[in-house]
Coordinates of C-alpha atoms in Angstrom, one line a residue:
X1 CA 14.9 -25.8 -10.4
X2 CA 12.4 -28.2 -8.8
X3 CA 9.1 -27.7 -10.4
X4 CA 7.4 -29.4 -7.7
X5 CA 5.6 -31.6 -10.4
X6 CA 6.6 -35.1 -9.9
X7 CA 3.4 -37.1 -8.4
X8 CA 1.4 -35.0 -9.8
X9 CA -1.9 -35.6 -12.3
X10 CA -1.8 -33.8 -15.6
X11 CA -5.1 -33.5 -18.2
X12 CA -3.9 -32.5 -21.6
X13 CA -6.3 -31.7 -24.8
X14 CA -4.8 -32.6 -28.1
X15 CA -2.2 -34.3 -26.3
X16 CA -1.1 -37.1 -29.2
X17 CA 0.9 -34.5 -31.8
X18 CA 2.3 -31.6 -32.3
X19 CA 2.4 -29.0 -29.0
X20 CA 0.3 -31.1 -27.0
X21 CA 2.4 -34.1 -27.2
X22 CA 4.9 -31.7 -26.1
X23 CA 3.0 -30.7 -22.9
X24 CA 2.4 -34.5 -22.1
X25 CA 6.3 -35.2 -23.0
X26 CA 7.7 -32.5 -20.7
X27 CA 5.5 -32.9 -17.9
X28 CA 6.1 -36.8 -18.1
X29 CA 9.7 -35.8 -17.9
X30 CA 8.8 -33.7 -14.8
X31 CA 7.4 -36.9 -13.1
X32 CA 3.5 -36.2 -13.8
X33 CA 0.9 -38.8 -14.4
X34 CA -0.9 -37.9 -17.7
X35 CA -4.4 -38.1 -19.1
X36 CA -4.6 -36.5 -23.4
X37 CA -7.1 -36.3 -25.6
X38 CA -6.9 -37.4 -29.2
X39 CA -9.5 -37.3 -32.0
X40 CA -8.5 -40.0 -34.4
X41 CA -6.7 -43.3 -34.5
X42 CA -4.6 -41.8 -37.4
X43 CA -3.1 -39.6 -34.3
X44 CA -1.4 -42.9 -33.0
X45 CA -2.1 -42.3 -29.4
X46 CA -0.4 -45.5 -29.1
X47 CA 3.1 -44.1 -30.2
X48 CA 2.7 -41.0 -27.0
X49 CA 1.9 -43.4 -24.4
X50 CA 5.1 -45.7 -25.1
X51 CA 6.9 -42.2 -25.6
X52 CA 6.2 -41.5 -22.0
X53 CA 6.6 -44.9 -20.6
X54 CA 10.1 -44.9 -22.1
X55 CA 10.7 -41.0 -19.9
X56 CA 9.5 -43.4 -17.1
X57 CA 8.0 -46.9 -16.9
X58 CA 6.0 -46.2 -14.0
X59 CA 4.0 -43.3 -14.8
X60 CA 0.6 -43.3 -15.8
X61 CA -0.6 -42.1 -19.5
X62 CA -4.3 -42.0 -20.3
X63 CA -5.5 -41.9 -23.9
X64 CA -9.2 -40.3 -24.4
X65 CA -10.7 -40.7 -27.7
X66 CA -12.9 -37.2 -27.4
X67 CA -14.7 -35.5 -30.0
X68 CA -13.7 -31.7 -28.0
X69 CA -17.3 -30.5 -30.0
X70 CA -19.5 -32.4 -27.6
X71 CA -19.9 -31.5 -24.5
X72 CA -20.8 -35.2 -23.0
X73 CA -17.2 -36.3 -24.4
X74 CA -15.4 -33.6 -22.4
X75 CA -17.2 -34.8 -19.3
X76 CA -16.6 -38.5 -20.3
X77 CA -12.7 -37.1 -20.5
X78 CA -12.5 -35.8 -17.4
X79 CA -14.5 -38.4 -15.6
X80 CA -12.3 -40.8 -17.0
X81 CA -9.0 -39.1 -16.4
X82 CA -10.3 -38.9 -12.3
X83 CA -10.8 -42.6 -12.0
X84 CA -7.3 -43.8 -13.8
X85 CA -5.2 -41.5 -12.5
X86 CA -7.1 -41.0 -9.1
X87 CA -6.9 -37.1 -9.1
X88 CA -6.4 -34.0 -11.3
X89 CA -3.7 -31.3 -10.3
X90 CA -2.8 -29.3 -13.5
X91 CA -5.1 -28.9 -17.0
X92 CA -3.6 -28.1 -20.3
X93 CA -6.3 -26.7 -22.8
X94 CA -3.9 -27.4 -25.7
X95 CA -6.7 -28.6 -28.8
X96 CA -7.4 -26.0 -31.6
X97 CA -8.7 -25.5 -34.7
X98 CA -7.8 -23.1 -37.2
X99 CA -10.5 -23.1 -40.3
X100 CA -10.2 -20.6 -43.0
X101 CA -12.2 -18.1 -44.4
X102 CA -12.6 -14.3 -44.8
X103 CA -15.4 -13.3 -42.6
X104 CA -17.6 -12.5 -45.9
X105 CA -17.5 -16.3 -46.5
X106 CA -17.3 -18.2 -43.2
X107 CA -20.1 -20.1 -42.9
X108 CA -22.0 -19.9 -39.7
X109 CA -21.2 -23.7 -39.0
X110 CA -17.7 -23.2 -39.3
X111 CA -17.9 -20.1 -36.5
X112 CA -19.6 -22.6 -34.3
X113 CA -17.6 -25.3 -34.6
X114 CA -14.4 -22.8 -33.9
X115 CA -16.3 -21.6 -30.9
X116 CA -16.9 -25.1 -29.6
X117 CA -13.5 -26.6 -29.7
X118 CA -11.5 -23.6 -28.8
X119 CA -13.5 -21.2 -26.6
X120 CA -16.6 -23.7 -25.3
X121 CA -14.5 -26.7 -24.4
X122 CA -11.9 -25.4 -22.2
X123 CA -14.8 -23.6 -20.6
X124 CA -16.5 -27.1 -19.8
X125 CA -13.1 -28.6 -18.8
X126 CA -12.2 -25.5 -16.7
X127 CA -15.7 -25.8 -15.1
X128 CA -15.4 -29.6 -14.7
X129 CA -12.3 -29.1 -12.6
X130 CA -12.8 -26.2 -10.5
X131 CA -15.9 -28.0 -9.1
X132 CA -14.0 -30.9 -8.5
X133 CA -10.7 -28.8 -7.0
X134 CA -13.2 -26.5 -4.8
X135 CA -15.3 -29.9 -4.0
X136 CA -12.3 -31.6 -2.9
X137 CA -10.3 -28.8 -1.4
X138 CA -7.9 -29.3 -3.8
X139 CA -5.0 -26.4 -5.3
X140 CA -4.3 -26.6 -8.6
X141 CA -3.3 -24.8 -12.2
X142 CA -4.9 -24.5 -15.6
X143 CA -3.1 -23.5 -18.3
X144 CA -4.5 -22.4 -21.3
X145 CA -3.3 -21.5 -25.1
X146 CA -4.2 -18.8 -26.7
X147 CA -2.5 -16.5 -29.9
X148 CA -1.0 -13.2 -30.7
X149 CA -4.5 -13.2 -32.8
X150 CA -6.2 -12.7 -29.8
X151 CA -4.6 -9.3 -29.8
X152 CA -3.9 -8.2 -33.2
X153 CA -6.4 -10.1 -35.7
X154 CA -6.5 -12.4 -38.1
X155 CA -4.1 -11.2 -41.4
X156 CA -5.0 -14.4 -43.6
X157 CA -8.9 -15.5 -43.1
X158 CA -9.0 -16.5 -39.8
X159 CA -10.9 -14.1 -38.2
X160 CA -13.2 -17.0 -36.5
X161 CA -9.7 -18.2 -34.7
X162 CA -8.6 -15.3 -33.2
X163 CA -12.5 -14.6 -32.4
X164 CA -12.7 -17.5 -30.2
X165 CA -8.4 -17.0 -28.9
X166 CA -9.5 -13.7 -27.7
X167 CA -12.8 -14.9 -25.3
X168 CA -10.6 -17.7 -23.9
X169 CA -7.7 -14.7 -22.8
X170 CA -11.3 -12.8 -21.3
X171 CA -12.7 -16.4 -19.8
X172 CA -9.8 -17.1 -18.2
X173 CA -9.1 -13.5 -16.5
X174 CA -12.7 -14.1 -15.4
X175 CA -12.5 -17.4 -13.7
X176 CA -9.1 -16.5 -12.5
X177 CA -10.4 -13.7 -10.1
X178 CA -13.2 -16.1 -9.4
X179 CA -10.6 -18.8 -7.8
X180 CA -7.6 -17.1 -6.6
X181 CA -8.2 -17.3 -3.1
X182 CA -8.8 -21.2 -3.7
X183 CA -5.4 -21.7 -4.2
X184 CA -6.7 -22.0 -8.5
X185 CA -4.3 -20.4 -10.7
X186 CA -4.9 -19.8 -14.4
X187 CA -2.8 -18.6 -16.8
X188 CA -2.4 -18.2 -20.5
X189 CA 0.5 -18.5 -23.2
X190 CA -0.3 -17.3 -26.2
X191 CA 1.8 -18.5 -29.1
X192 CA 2.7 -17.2 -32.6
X193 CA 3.9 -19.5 -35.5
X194 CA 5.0 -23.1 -34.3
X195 CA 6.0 -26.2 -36.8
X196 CA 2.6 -28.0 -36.0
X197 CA 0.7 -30.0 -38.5
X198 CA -2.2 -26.8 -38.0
X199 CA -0.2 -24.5 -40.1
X200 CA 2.5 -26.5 -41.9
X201 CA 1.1 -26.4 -44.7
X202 CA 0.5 -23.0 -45.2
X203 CA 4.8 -22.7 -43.7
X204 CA 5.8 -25.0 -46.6
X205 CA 3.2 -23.1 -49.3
X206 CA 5.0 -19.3 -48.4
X207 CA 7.7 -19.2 -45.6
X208 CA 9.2 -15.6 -45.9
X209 CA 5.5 -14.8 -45.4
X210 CA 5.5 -16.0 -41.6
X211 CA 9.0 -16.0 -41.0
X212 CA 9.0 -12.2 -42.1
X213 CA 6.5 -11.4 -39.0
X214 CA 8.6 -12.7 -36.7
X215 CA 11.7 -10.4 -35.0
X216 CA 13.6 -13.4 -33.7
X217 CA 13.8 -14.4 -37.4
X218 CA 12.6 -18.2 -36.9
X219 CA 9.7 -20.5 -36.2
X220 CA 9.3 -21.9 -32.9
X221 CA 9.4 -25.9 -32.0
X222 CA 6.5 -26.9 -30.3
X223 CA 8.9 -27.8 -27.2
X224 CA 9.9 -24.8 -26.5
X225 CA 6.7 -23.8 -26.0
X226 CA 5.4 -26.6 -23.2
X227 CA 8.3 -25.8 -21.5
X228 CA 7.1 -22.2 -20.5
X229 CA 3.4 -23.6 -20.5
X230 CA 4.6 -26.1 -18.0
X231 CA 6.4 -24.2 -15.9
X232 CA 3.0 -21.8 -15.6
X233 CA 1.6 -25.1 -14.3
X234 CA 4.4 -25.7 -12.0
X235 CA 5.1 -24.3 -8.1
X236 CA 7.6 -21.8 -8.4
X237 CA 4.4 -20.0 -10.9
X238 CA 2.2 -20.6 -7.7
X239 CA 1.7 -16.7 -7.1
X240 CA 1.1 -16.0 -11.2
X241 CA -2.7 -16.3 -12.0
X242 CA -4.8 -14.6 -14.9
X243 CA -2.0 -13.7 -17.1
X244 CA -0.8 -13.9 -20.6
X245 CA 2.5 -14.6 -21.2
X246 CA 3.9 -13.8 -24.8
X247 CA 5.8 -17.0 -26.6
X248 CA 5.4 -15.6 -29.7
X249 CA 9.7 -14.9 -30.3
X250 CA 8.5 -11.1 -30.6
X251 CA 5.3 -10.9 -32.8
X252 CA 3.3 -9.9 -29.6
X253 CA 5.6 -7.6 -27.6
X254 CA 2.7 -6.8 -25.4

């Protein structure tokens, strides 16, 4: 199936390990242009962007040191990702964080900083490209992650997480009905347990515990996931916008 992807200009958050590397991987492979965030050096941004120029020499792969927490970074971000790659089409808000704590001992620093990174900063990255798409008369598609916590809870001191999962799944309903008739699609996936450096440890510390949750029996690669994200993002998803679709191998079943 032709995705109707190649030329195209991809923003990724999170884009230099685990899921998001995935996203900018597969939609190299689709023939996109790419523009990640990463928020260390001890990501090895380095290692994506030759990952992608060995999919294709030719395309374009962006590297964004961006602290997701700070509002002027995002901008910076997507400012910069306009003027290398000369457009935007699709935006993956990959980045998360998953602090711990039951609710009785979260401290109010650590809900904020959840908020920021996972509910406030696609919010700013959303907004900074529907102004540009409607500016510019532009279609395009956002996709964003969410997590079966958005609908059931947190089970294991998380409740901050799922908090800030379930806004983004409210968010993006919003500014879906807001853009569809701009030709703006947004839709979520929302994902369950995935071998990611966010929850390996906890896999490797009790596996049965996870592993027992899910009906399909197995944890999910991070691959298999970008592939239904990026086909959200893709044309023959042109008349899908403000959904969730569950890639959680059954734990949602919504």
């Amino acid at each position: 199936m032709d995705l109707g992807i190649k030329g195209k200009n991809a923003i990724i958050t999170g884009g230099a390990t685990g899921l998001g590397q995935q996203f900018v991987l597969g939609l190299a492979k689709e023939g996109a242009n790419v523009a990640f965030t990463y928020m260390s050096e001890k990501e090895k941004p380095e290692q994506t962007v030759e990952k992608v120029h060995a999919i294709n020499p030719s395309l374009k792969a962006v590297p964004v040191l961006t602290n997701l927490a700070d509002e002027t970074q995002i901008v910076n971000f997507f400012d910069t990702a306009l003027q290398k790659l000369g457009s935007v089409d699709i935006v993956v808000n990959n980045a998360g964080i998953w602090l711990s704590g039951k609710v009785v001992d979260i401290p109010a620093k650590d809900w904020d900083l959840t908020m920021k990174v996972n509910l406030r900063a696609p919010f700013l990255l959303c907004q900074q490209f529907v102004r540009y798409a409607l500016k510019t008369k532009r279609r395009g598609h956002i996709v964003n992650v969410t997590s079966q916590a958005a609908y059931y809870g947190s089970t294991t001191g998380h409740a901050h997480y799922a908090a800030s999962k379930a806004g983004l799944i409210a968010f993006s309903i919003s500014l879906a009905r807001e853009v569809a008739k701009n030709g703006i699609n947004i839709n979520n996936i929302a994902v369950g347990v995935m071998h990611t450096r966010m929850i390996q440890a906890n896999l490797d510390k009790d596996p049965n515990y996870y592993v027992n949750r899910i009906p399909m029996g197995r944890v999910a690669e991070p691959s298999e996931i970008a592939e239904l994200g990026i086909f959200l993002a893709s044309e023959p998803a042109s008349y899908m916008t403000g959904a969730t679709v569950d890639v959680t191998g059954g734990m949602l079943m919504h």
